[in-house]
Amino acid sequence: MNQNKKTIIAIDGYSSSGKSTLAQKISKELKFNYIDTGAMYRSVALLAIQKNVFNSDLWNSTNFIPILKEINFQFKWNKILNKTDFFLNKKNVLHEIRSKRVTNKVSLIARIPKIRDILTTIIKKFIRNVSNKGIVIDGRDIGNIVYPQSELKIFMTGSIEIRSYRRFQEIQKRGGLNSYSYEEIKKNILYRDRMDTSRKISPLKKSLDSIEIDNTFLSPEKQLTLVLKVIENIKNNRKKIKKII
Ligand code: C5P
């Protein structure tokens, strides 16, 4: 990898395929920043719910979009919990944006071209302004649309059963199972996959130059080891090419 410029690692893939787990592990290991773009789309869905957009005639109207011009996102490393906190307009919404009502609505929000435009601009600004030596970004359209020049693109997948089971376990750990059954989780994941792959604008699609990781039978630690090896290879190849030139 280029030693003098910021290294961008794009991680796209299906819902609950372990993108953020891998992204956070890479960012910790390499001391890179981490941007969870799903959190941004989820926040917009949360705002839309709070503004009653889904229950009113305002849906699809121009009234909601101007609110997004003022939107403010912040990612902050939480040393105690050992994970990244996420703030929407200065409020920590890390848990709220993972609620059932937000999860059920977010893919509808993510289909609206104007909303994608605004969020893509914000994400690009994050990338430009980051002071660190690199960033790991996870989402659905990072490698194809947001930052096609990423040095490493990873596309994550896994069987629907394992993805649903892992999400089920995660929600169980948070104590949120009263509101979600395994079957409901599976249904929601399938629904979001369908919505995200079928939308006209920036659909979820494996880019030709990405590395696919199917983690059905692969632990997060093994995935990290694999990615670090790929990064090492990229670095070594760069050095060799430099020597030849
Ligand atoms: O990654 P996460 O599951 O939190 O993303 C929630 C939803 O946000 C996705 O199902 C998708 O509809 C939308 N999204 C998107 N583009 C991104 C990130 C997320 O459309 N770059």
Coordinates of N, CA and C and ligand atoms in Angstrom, one line a residue:
M1 N 0.8 -1.2 0.0 CA 0.0 0.0 0.0 C 0.9 1.2 0.0
N2 N 0.4 2.3 -0.6 CA 1.1 3.5 -0.6 C 1.4 4.1 0.8
Q3 N 2.6 4.3 1.1 CA 3.0 4.7 2.5 C 2.6 6.1 2.7
N4 N 2.5 7.0 1.7 CA 2.4 8.4 1.9 C 0.9 8.9 1.9
K5 N 0.1 8.1 1.3 CA -1.3 8.6 1.2 C -2.2 7.7 2.1
K6 N -3.4 8.2 2.3 CA -4.4 7.5 3.1 C -4.8 6.2 2.4
T7 N -4.9 5.1 3.2 CA -5.3 3.8 2.6 C -6.8 3.7 2.9
I8 N -7.6 3.4 1.8 CA -9.0 3.2 2.0 C -9.4 1.7 1.8
I9 N -10.0 1.1 2.8 CA -10.5 -0.2 2.6 C -12.0 -0.2 2.6
A10 N -12.6 -0.7 1.5 CA -14.0 -0.7 1.4 C -14.6 -2.1 1.7
I11 N -15.6 -2.2 2.6 CA -16.2 -3.5 2.9 C -17.7 -3.4 2.6
D12 N -18.1 -4.1 1.5 CA -19.5 -4.1 1.2 C -20.0 -5.6 1.4
G13 N -21.3 -5.7 1.4 CA -21.9 -7.0 1.4 C -23.3 -7.1 2.0
Y14 N -23.8 -8.3 2.1 CA -25.1 -8.6 2.5 C -25.4 -8.2 3.9
S15 N -26.7 -8.0 4.3 CA -27.0 -7.7 5.6 C -26.6 -8.8 6.6
S16 N -26.0 -8.3 7.8 CA -25.6 -9.2 8.8 C -24.5 -10.2 8.4
S17 N -23.7 -9.8 7.4 CA -22.6 -10.7 7.0 C -21.3 -10.5 7.7
G18 N -21.4 -9.7 8.8 CA -20.2 -9.5 9.6 C -19.2 -8.4 9.1
K19 N -19.8 -7.5 8.3 CA -19.0 -6.4 7.8 C -18.4 -5.5 8.9
S20 N -19.3 -5.1 9.8 CA -18.8 -4.2 10.8 C -17.8 -4.9 11.8
T21 N -18.1 -6.1 12.1 CA -17.1 -6.9 13.0 C -15.7 -6.9 12.4
L22 N -15.7 -7.3 11.1 CA -14.4 -7.3 10.4 C -13.8 -5.9 10.3
A23 N -14.6 -4.9 9.9 CA -14.1 -3.6 9.7 C -13.5 -3.0 11.0
Q24 N -14.2 -3.3 12.2 CA -13.7 -2.8 13.5 C -12.4 -3.5 13.8
K25 N -12.3 -4.8 13.5 CA -11.0 -5.5 13.8 C -9.9 -5.0 13.0
I26 N -10.1 -4.7 11.7 CA -9.1 -4.2 10.8 C -8.6 -2.8 11.4
S27 N -9.6 -2.0 11.7 CA -9.3 -0.6 12.1 C -8.5 -0.6 13.4
K28 N -8.8 -1.6 14.3 CA -8.1 -1.7 15.5 C -6.6 -2.1 15.3
E29 N -6.5 -3.1 14.5 CA -5.2 -3.7 14.2 C -4.3 -2.7 13.5
L30 N -4.8 -2.0 12.5 CA -4.0 -1.1 11.7 C -4.0 0.4 12.2
K31 N -4.8 0.6 13.2 CA -5.0 1.9 13.8 C -5.6 2.9 12.7
F32 N -6.6 2.4 12.0 CA -7.3 3.1 11.0 C -8.6 3.7 11.6
N33 N -9.2 4.7 11.0 CA -10.5 5.1 11.4 C -11.5 4.1 10.8
Y34 N -12.7 4.2 11.4 CA -13.8 3.3 10.9 C -15.0 4.1 10.7
I35 N -15.6 3.9 9.5 CA -16.9 4.6 9.2 C -17.9 3.5 8.9
D36 N -19.0 3.5 9.6 CA -20.1 2.6 9.4 C -21.2 3.3 8.7
T37 N -21.3 3.2 7.4 CA -22.2 4.0 6.6 C -23.7 3.5 6.9
G38 N -23.8 2.2 7.3 CA -25.2 1.7 7.6 C -25.8 2.6 8.8
A39 N -24.9 3.0 9.7 CA -25.4 3.8 10.8 C -25.9 5.1 10.3
M40 N -25.3 5.6 9.3 CA -25.8 6.9 8.7 C -27.2 6.7 8.1
Y41 N -27.4 5.7 7.3 CA -28.7 5.4 6.7 C -29.7 5.1 7.8
R42 N -29.3 4.4 8.8 CA -30.2 4.1 9.9 C -30.6 5.3 10.6
S43 N -29.7 6.3 10.8 CA -30.0 7.5 11.5 C -31.1 8.3 10.7
V44 N -30.9 8.3 9.4 CA -31.9 9.1 8.6 C -33.3 8.4 8.7
A45 N -33.3 7.1 8.8 CA -34.6 6.4 9.0 C -35.1 6.7 10.4
L46 N -34.3 6.8 11.4 CA -34.7 7.2 12.7 C -35.3 8.6 12.7
L47 N -34.6 9.5 12.1 CA -35.2 10.9 12.0 C -36.5 10.9 11.3
A48 N -36.6 10.1 10.2 CA -37.9 10.1 9.4 C -39.0 9.5 10.3
I49 N -38.7 8.6 11.1 CA -39.7 8.0 12.0 C -40.1 9.1 13.0
Q50 N -39.1 9.8 13.6 CA -39.4 10.8 14.6 C -40.2 11.9 14.0
K51 N -40.0 12.2 12.7 CA -40.8 13.3 12.1 C -42.1 12.8 11.5
N52 N -42.4 11.5 11.8 CA -43.7 11.0 11.3 C -43.8 10.9 9.7
V53 N -42.6 10.9 9.1 CA -42.6 10.9 7.6 C -43.4 9.7 7.1
F54 N -43.2 8.5 7.7 CA -43.9 7.3 7.1 C -45.4 7.3 7.3
N55 N -45.9 8.1 8.2 CA -47.3 8.1 8.4 C -48.1 9.3 7.8
S56 N -47.4 10.1 7.0 CA -48.0 11.3 6.6 C -47.9 11.5 5.1
D57 N -48.5 12.4 4.6 CA -48.5 12.7 3.1 C -47.1 13.3 2.8
L58 N -46.4 13.7 3.8 CA -45.1 14.3 3.5 C -44.1 13.3 2.9
W59 N -44.4 12.0 3.0 CA -43.6 10.9 2.5 C -43.4 11.2 1.0
N60 N -42.2 11.2 0.6 CA -41.8 11.5 -0.8 C -41.8 13.0 -1.1
S61 N -42.3 13.8 -0.2 CA -42.3 15.2 -0.5 C -41.0 15.9 -0.2
T62 N -40.9 17.1 -0.4 CA -39.6 17.8 -0.3 C -39.4 18.3 1.2
N63 N -40.4 18.1 2.0 CA -40.2 18.6 3.4 C -39.2 18.0 4.3
F64 N -38.9 16.7 4.0 CA -38.0 16.0 4.9 C -36.5 16.2 4.5
I65 N -36.3 16.3 3.2 CA -34.9 16.4 2.7 C -34.2 17.6 3.3
P66 N -34.7 18.8 3.3 CA -34.0 19.9 3.9 C -33.4 19.7 5.3
I67 N -34.1 18.9 6.1 CA -33.6 18.6 7.5 C -32.3 18.0 7.4
L68 N -32.1 17.2 6.3 CA -30.8 16.4 6.2 C -29.6 17.3 5.9
K69 N -29.9 18.5 5.4 CA -28.8 19.4 5.1 C -28.0 19.8 6.4
E70 N -28.8 19.8 7.5 CA -28.2 20.2 8.8 C -27.7 19.0 9.6
I71 N -27.8 17.8 9.1 CA -27.5 16.6 9.8 C -26.0 16.5 10.2
N72 N -25.8 16.0 11.5 CA -24.4 15.9 11.9 C -24.1 14.5 12.5
F73 N -23.1 13.8 11.9 CA -22.7 12.5 12.4 C -21.3 12.5 13.0
Q74 N -21.2 11.7 14.1 CA -19.8 11.6 14.7 C -19.6 10.2 15.1
F75 N -18.4 9.7 14.8 CA -18.0 8.4 15.3 C -16.9 8.6 16.4
K76 N -17.1 8.0 17.5 CA -16.1 8.2 18.6 C -15.7 6.8 19.2
W77 N -14.4 6.6 19.4 CA -14.0 5.3 19.9 C -14.3 5.2 21.4
N78 N -15.0 4.2 21.9 CA -15.3 4.0 23.3 C -14.4 3.0 23.9
K79 N -13.4 3.6 24.7 CA -12.4 2.7 25.2 C -12.9 1.7 26.2
I80 N -13.9 2.1 26.9 CA -14.5 1.1 27.9 C -15.2 0.0 27.3
L81 N -16.0 0.3 26.3 CA -16.8 -0.8 25.7 C -16.1 -1.4 24.5
N82 N -14.9 -0.8 24.2 CA -14.1 -1.4 23.1 C -14.8 -1.4 21.8
K83 N -15.6 -0.4 21.5 CA -16.2 -0.3 20.2 C -16.5 1.2 19.8
T84 N -16.9 1.4 18.6 CA -17.2 2.8 18.2 C -18.6 3.2 18.5
D85 N -18.7 4.4 19.2 CA -20.0 5.0 19.5 C -20.4 5.8 18.3
F86 N -21.7 6.0 18.1 CA -22.2 6.8 17.0 C -23.2 7.8 17.4
F87 N -22.9 9.1 17.0 CA -23.7 10.2 17.5 C -24.5 10.8 16.3
L88 N -25.8 11.0 16.4 CA -26.6 11.7 15.5 C -26.9 13.1 16.1
N89 N -26.6 14.2 15.5 CA -26.8 15.5 16.0 C -26.5 15.6 17.5
K90 N -25.3 15.1 17.8 CA -24.6 15.1 19.2 C -25.2 14.1 20.2
K91 N -26.2 13.3 19.7 CA -26.8 12.3 20.7 C -26.3 10.9 20.3
N92 N -25.9 10.2 21.3 CA -25.5 8.8 21.1 C -26.7 7.9 20.7
V93 N -26.8 7.5 19.5 CA -27.9 6.7 19.0 C -27.6 5.2 18.6
L94 N -26.4 4.8 19.1 CA -25.9 3.5 18.7 C -26.9 2.4 18.9
H95 N -27.7 2.4 20.0 CA -28.6 1.3 20.2 C -30.0 1.6 19.5
E96 N -30.4 2.9 19.5 CA -31.7 3.3 18.9 C -31.7 2.9 17.5
I97 N -30.6 3.1 16.8 CA -30.7 2.9 15.3 C -30.7 1.4 15.0
R98 N -30.5 0.5 16.0 CA -30.5 -0.9 15.7 C -31.9 -1.5 16.1
S99 N -32.8 -0.6 16.5 CA -34.1 -1.0 17.0 C -34.9 -1.6 15.8
K100 N -36.0 -2.4 16.1 CA -36.8 -3.1 15.1 C -37.4 -2.1 14.2
R101 N -38.0 -1.0 14.7 CA -38.7 0.0 13.9 C -37.8 0.6 12.9
V102 N -36.5 0.9 13.3 CA -35.6 1.5 12.3 C -35.1 0.4 11.3
T103 N -34.8 -0.8 11.8 CA -34.3 -1.8 10.9 C -35.4 -2.2 9.8
N104 N -36.6 -2.1 10.2 CA -37.7 -2.4 9.2 C -37.9 -1.3 8.2
K105 N -37.4 -0.1 8.5 CA -37.7 1.0 7.5 C -36.5 1.5 6.7
V106 N -35.3 1.1 7.2 CA -34.1 1.7 6.7 C -33.9 1.5 5.2
S107 N -34.2 0.3 4.7 CA -34.0 0.0 3.2 C -34.9 0.8 2.3
L108 N -36.1 1.3 2.9 CA -37.0 2.1 2.1 C -36.3 3.5 1.9
I109 N -35.8 4.0 3.1 CA -35.1 5.3 3.1 C -33.9 5.2 2.1
A110 N -33.2 4.1 2.1 CA -31.9 4.0 1.3 C -32.2 3.9 -0.2
R111 N -33.5 3.8 -0.6 CA -33.8 3.8 -2.0 C -34.0 5.2 -2.6
I112 N -34.1 6.2 -1.8 CA -34.4 7.5 -2.3 C -33.2 8.2 -2.8
P113 N -33.1 8.5 -4.1 CA -31.9 9.1 -4.7 C -31.4 10.3 -4.0
K114 N -32.3 11.2 -3.6 CA -31.8 12.5 -3.0 C -31.1 12.2 -1.7
I115 N -31.6 11.2 -0.9 CA -31.0 10.9 0.4 C -29.6 10.2 0.1
R116 N -29.6 9.4 -0.9 CA -28.2 8.7 -1.2 C -27.2 9.8 -1.6
D117 N -27.7 10.8 -2.4 CA -26.8 11.9 -2.8 C -26.2 12.6 -1.6
I118 N -27.1 12.9 -0.7 CA -26.6 13.7 0.5 C -25.7 12.9 1.4
L119 N -26.0 11.6 1.6 CA -25.1 10.8 2.4 C -23.8 10.5 1.7
T120 N -23.9 10.3 0.4 CA -22.6 10.0 -0.3 C -21.7 11.2 -0.2
T121 N -22.2 12.4 -0.3 CA -21.4 13.6 -0.1 C -20.8 13.7 1.3
I122 N -21.6 13.4 2.3 CA -21.1 13.4 3.7 C -20.0 12.3 3.8
I123 N -20.2 11.1 3.3 CA -19.2 10.1 3.5 C -17.9 10.5 2.8
K124 N -18.0 11.0 1.6 CA -16.8 11.5 0.9 C -16.0 12.5 1.7
K125 N -16.8 13.4 2.3 CA -16.2 14.5 3.2 C -15.4 13.8 4.3
F126 N -16.0 12.8 5.0 CA -15.4 12.1 6.1 C -14.1 11.5 5.6
I127 N -14.1 10.9 4.4 CA -12.9 10.3 3.8 C -11.8 11.4 3.6
R128 N -12.2 12.5 3.0 CA -11.2 13.6 2.7 C -10.6 14.1 4.0
N129 N -11.4 14.3 5.0 CA -11.0 15.0 6.2 C -10.3 14.1 7.3
V130 N -10.3 12.8 7.1 CA -9.7 12.0 8.1 C -8.2 12.2 8.3
S131 N -7.8 12.4 9.5 CA -6.4 12.7 9.8 C -5.5 11.5 9.9
N132 N -6.2 10.3 10.0 CA -5.4 9.1 10.2 C -4.8 8.6 9.0
K133 N -4.0 7.5 9.1 CA -3.3 7.0 7.9 C -4.2 6.2 7.0
G134 N -5.3 5.8 7.5 CA -6.3 5.0 6.7 C -7.6 4.9 7.3
I135 N -8.6 4.4 6.4 CA -10.0 4.3 6.9 C -10.5 3.0 6.4
V136 N -11.3 2.3 7.2 CA -12.1 1.2 6.8 C -13.5 1.6 6.8
I137 N -14.2 1.4 5.6 CA -15.6 1.9 5.5 C -16.5 0.7 5.2
D138 N -17.6 0.5 5.9 CA -18.5 -0.6 5.5 C -19.8 -0.1 5.0
G139 N -20.4 -0.8 4.1 CA -21.7 -0.4 3.6 C -22.2 -1.3 2.5
R140 N -22.8 -0.7 1.5 CA -23.4 -1.5 0.3 C -22.8 -1.1 -1.0
D141 N -22.4 0.2 -1.1 CA -22.0 0.8 -2.4 C -20.7 1.5 -2.3
I142 N -19.9 1.1 -1.3 CA -18.6 1.8 -1.1 C -17.6 1.6 -2.3
G143 N -17.4 0.3 -2.6 CA -16.4 -0.1 -3.6 C -16.9 0.3 -5.0
N144 N -18.2 0.3 -5.2 CA -18.7 0.6 -6.6 C -19.0 2.1 -6.8
I145 N -19.5 2.8 -5.8 CA -20.0 4.2 -6.1 C -19.3 5.2 -5.2
V146 N -19.2 5.0 -3.9 CA -18.7 6.0 -3.0 C -17.2 6.2 -3.2
Y147 N -16.4 5.1 -3.2 CA -15.0 5.3 -3.4 C -14.4 4.1 -4.2
P148 N -14.7 4.2 -5.5 CA -14.2 3.1 -6.4 C -12.7 3.0 -6.5
Q149 N -12.0 4.0 -6.1 CA -10.5 4.0 -6.1 C -9.9 3.3 -4.8
S150 N -10.8 2.8 -3.9 CA -10.3 2.1 -2.7 C -9.2 1.1 -3.0
E151 N -8.2 1.1 -2.2 CA -7.1 0.2 -2.5 C -7.4 -1.3 -2.3
L152 N -8.3 -1.5 -1.3 CA -8.7 -2.9 -1.1 C -10.2 -2.9 -1.0
K153 N -10.9 -3.8 -1.8 CA -12.3 -3.9 -1.7 C -12.7 -5.3 -1.3
I154 N -13.5 -5.4 -0.3 CA -13.9 -6.7 0.2 C -15.4 -6.9 0.1
F155 N -15.9 -8.0 -0.4 CA -17.3 -8.2 -0.5 C -17.7 -9.4 0.4
M156 N -18.6 -9.2 1.4 CA -18.8 -10.2 2.4 C -20.2 -10.9 2.1
T157 N -20.1 -12.2 2.3 CA -21.4 -13.0 2.2 C -21.3 -14.1 3.2
G158 N -22.4 -14.8 3.3 CA -22.5 -16.0 4.2 C -23.9 -16.5 4.0
S159 N -24.1 -17.8 4.5 CA -25.5 -18.4 4.3 C -26.5 -17.6 5.1
I160 N -27.8 -17.6 4.6 CA -28.8 -16.9 5.3 C -29.0 -17.4 6.7
E161 N -28.8 -18.7 6.9 CA -29.0 -19.3 8.2 C -28.0 -18.7 9.2
I162 N -26.7 -18.7 8.8 CA -25.7 -18.3 9.7 C -25.8 -16.8 10.0
R163 N -26.2 -16.0 9.0 CA -26.3 -14.6 9.2 C -27.5 -14.3 10.1
S164 N -28.6 -15.0 10.0 CA -29.7 -14.8 10.8 C -29.4 -15.3 12.3
Y165 N -28.7 -16.4 12.4 CA -28.3 -16.9 13.7 C -27.4 -15.9 14.4
R166 N -26.4 -15.4 13.7 CA -25.5 -14.5 14.4 C -26.2 -13.2 14.8
R167 N -27.1 -12.7 14.0 CA -27.9 -11.5 14.4 C -28.8 -11.8 15.6
F168 N -29.4 -13.0 15.6 CA -30.2 -13.5 16.7 C -29.4 -13.5 18.0
Q169 N -28.2 -14.0 17.9 CA -27.3 -14.1 19.1 C -27.0 -12.7 19.6
E170 N -26.7 -11.8 18.6 CA -26.3 -10.4 18.9 C -27.4 -9.7 19.7
I171 N -28.7 -9.9 19.1 CA -29.8 -9.2 19.8 C -30.1 -9.8 21.1
Q172 N -29.9 -11.1 21.2 CA -30.1 -11.8 22.5 C -29.1 -11.2 23.6
K173 N -27.9 -11.0 23.2 CA -26.9 -10.4 24.1 C -27.3 -9.1 24.6
R174 N -27.9 -8.3 23.7 CA -28.3 -6.9 24.1 C -29.6 -7.0 24.9
G175 N -30.2 -8.2 25.0 CA -31.5 -8.3 25.8 C -32.7 -7.8 25.0
G176 N -32.6 -7.8 23.7 CA -33.7 -7.3 22.9 C -34.6 -8.3 22.2
L177 N -34.6 -9.6 22.7 CA -35.3 -10.6 22.0 C -36.8 -10.6 22.2
N178 N -37.3 -9.7 23.2 CA -38.7 -9.7 23.4 C -39.4 -9.2 22.1
S179 N -38.6 -8.4 21.4 CA -39.3 -7.8 20.2 C -39.0 -8.5 18.9
Y180 N -38.1 -9.5 18.9 CA -37.7 -10.2 17.7 C -37.6 -11.7 17.8
S181 N -38.2 -12.4 16.9 CA -38.0 -13.9 16.9 C -36.9 -14.2 15.8
Y182 N -36.3 -15.4 15.9 CA -35.4 -15.8 14.9 C -36.0 -15.7 13.5
E183 N -37.2 -16.2 13.3 CA -37.9 -16.1 12.0 C -38.0 -14.7 11.5
E184 N -38.4 -13.8 12.4 CA -38.6 -12.4 12.0 C -37.2 -11.8 11.5
I185 N -36.2 -12.1 12.3 CA -34.8 -11.6 11.9 C -34.5 -12.1 10.5
K186 N -34.7 -13.4 10.3 CA -34.4 -14.0 9.0 C -35.2 -13.3 7.8
K187 N -36.4 -13.1 8.1 CA -37.3 -12.4 7.1 C -36.8 -11.0 6.8
N188 N -36.4 -10.3 7.9 CA -35.9 -8.9 7.7 C -34.6 -8.9 6.9
I189 N -33.7 -9.8 7.2 CA -32.5 -9.9 6.4 C -32.7 -10.2 4.9
L190 N -33.6 -11.1 4.7 CA -33.9 -11.4 3.3 C -34.6 -10.2 2.6
Y191 N -35.5 -9.6 3.3 CA -36.2 -8.4 2.8 C -35.2 -7.3 2.4
R192 N -34.2 -7.0 3.4 CA -33.2 -6.0 3.1 C -32.3 -6.3 2.0
D193 N -31.9 -7.6 1.9 CA -31.0 -8.0 0.8 C -31.7 -7.8 -0.5
R194 N -33.0 -8.1 -0.6 CA -33.8 -8.0 -1.8 C -33.9 -6.5 -2.2
M195 N -34.2 -5.7 -1.2 CA -34.4 -4.2 -1.4 C -33.0 -3.6 -1.8
D196 N -32.0 -4.0 -1.2 CA -30.7 -3.4 -1.5 C -30.1 -3.9 -2.8
T197 N -30.4 -5.1 -3.2 CA -29.8 -5.6 -4.5 C -30.7 -5.1 -5.7
S198 N -31.9 -4.8 -5.4 CA -32.8 -4.6 -6.5 C -33.1 -3.1 -6.8
R199 N -32.6 -2.2 -5.9 CA -32.9 -0.8 -6.2 C -32.1 -0.3 -7.4
K200 N -32.7 0.8 -8.0 CA -32.1 1.3 -9.3 C -30.8 2.0 -9.0
I201 N -30.8 2.8 -7.9 CA -29.6 3.6 -7.7 C -28.7 2.9 -6.7
S202 N -27.4 2.8 -7.0 CA -26.4 2.2 -6.2 C -26.8 0.9 -5.5
P203 N -27.2 -0.1 -6.3 CA -27.6 -1.3 -5.7 C -26.4 -2.1 -5.1
L204 N -26.6 -2.9 -4.1 CA -25.6 -3.8 -3.6 C -25.1 -4.8 -4.7
K205 N -23.9 -4.7 -5.1 CA -23.4 -5.5 -6.2 C -21.9 -5.7 -6.0
K206 N -21.4 -7.0 -6.1 CA -20.0 -7.2 -5.9 C -19.3 -6.6 -7.1
S207 N -18.2 -5.8 -6.8 CA -17.5 -5.2 -7.8 C -16.5 -6.2 -8.3
L208 N -16.1 -6.0 -9.6 CA -15.2 -7.0 -10.3 C -13.9 -7.1 -9.6
D209 N -13.4 -6.0 -9.0 CA -12.1 -6.0 -8.4 C -12.1 -6.2 -6.9
S210 N -13.2 -6.8 -6.4 CA -13.2 -7.0 -5.0 C -12.9 -8.5 -4.6
I211 N -12.5 -8.7 -3.4 CA -12.2 -10.0 -2.9 C -13.4 -10.5 -2.1
E212 N -13.9 -11.6 -2.4 CA -15.1 -12.1 -1.8 C -14.8 -13.0 -0.6
I213 N -15.4 -12.7 0.6 CA -15.2 -13.5 1.8 C -16.6 -14.1 2.1
D214 N -16.7 -15.4 2.0 CA -17.9 -16.1 2.5 C -17.5 -16.7 3.8
N215 N -18.1 -16.1 4.9 CA -17.7 -16.4 6.2 C -18.6 -17.4 6.9
T216 N -19.4 -18.2 6.1 CA -20.3 -19.1 6.7 C -19.6 -20.0 7.7
F217 N -18.3 -20.4 7.4 CA -17.6 -21.3 8.3 C -16.3 -20.7 8.7
L218 N -16.2 -19.3 8.7 CA -15.0 -18.7 9.0 C -15.1 -17.7 10.2
S219 N -14.3 -17.9 11.3 CA -14.4 -17.1 12.5 C -13.9 -15.6 12.1
P220 N -14.3 -14.6 12.9 CA -13.8 -13.3 12.7 C -12.3 -13.2 12.8
E221 N -11.7 -14.0 13.7 CA -10.2 -14.0 13.8 C -9.6 -14.5 12.5
K222 N -10.1 -15.5 11.9 CA -9.6 -16.1 10.7 C -9.8 -15.1 9.5
Q223 N -10.9 -14.4 9.5 CA -11.2 -13.4 8.5 C -10.1 -12.3 8.6
L224 N -9.8 -11.9 9.8 CA -8.9 -10.8 10.0 C -7.5 -11.2 9.5
T225 N -7.1 -12.4 9.9 CA -5.8 -13.0 9.4 C -5.7 -13.0 7.9
L226 N -6.8 -13.4 7.3 CA -6.8 -13.4 5.8 C -6.6 -12.1 5.2
V227 N -7.4 -11.1 5.7 CA -7.3 -9.7 5.2 C -5.9 -9.1 5.4
L228 N -5.4 -9.4 6.6 CA -4.0 -8.8 6.9 C -3.0 -9.4 5.9
K229 N -3.2 -10.7 5.5 CA -2.3 -11.3 4.6 C -2.4 -10.6 3.2
V230 N -3.7 -10.4 2.8 CA -3.9 -9.7 1.5 C -3.3 -8.3 1.5
I231 N -3.4 -7.6 2.6 CA -2.8 -6.3 2.7 C -1.3 -6.4 2.6
E232 N -0.7 -7.3 3.3 CA 0.7 -7.5 3.2 C 1.2 -7.8 1.8
N233 N 0.4 -8.6 1.0 CA 0.7 -8.9 -0.4 C 0.6 -7.7 -1.2
I234 N -0.4 -6.9 -1.0 CA -0.6 -5.7 -1.8 C 0.7 -4.8 -1.6
K235 N 1.1 -4.7 -0.3 CA 2.2 -3.8 0.0 C 3.5 -4.3 -0.7
N236 N 3.7 -5.7 -0.6 CA 4.9 -6.3 -1.2 C 4.9 -6.1 -2.7
N237 N 3.8 -6.3 -3.3 CA 3.7 -6.1 -4.8 C 4.0 -4.7 -5.2
R238 N 3.5 -3.7 -4.4 CA 3.8 -2.3 -4.7 C 5.3 -2.1 -4.7
K239 N 5.9 -2.6 -3.6 CA 7.4 -2.4 -3.5 C 8.1 -3.0 -4.7
K240 N 7.7 -4.2 -5.1 CA 8.3 -4.8 -6.3 C 8.1 -4.0 -7.5
I241 N 6.9 -3.5 -7.8 CA 6.6 -2.7 -9.0 C 7.5 -1.4 -8.9
K242 N 7.6 -0.8 -7.8 CA 8.4 0.4 -7.6 C 9.8 0.1 -8.1
K243 N 10.3 -1.0 -7.6 CA 11.7 -1.4 -8.0 C 11.9 -1.5 -9.5
I244 N 10.9 -2.2 -10.1 CA 11.0 -2.5 -11.5 C 11.0 -1.1 -12.3
I245 N 10.1 -0.2 -11.8 CA 10.0 1.1 -12.5 C 11.3 1.8 -12.3
Ligands
C5P1 O1 -25.1 -2.0 7.4 P1 -26.5 -1.9 8.0 O2 -27.2 -3.3 8.0 O3 -26.5 -1.2 9.3 O4 -27.3 -1.0 6.9 C1 -28.7 -0.8 7.1 C2 -29.3 -0.5 5.7 O5 -28.8 0.8 5.2 C3 -29.0 -1.5 4.6 O6 -29.9 -2.6 4.6 C4 -29.2 -0.6 3.4 O7 -30.5 -0.5 3.0 C5 -28.7 0.7 3.8 N1 -27.3 1.1 3.4 C6 -27.2 1.4 2.1 N2 -25.9 1.9 1.7 C7 -24.9 1.9 2.5 C8 -25.0 1.4 3.8 C9 -26.3 1.0 4.2 O8 -28.1 1.4 1.3 N3 -23.7 2.3 2.1

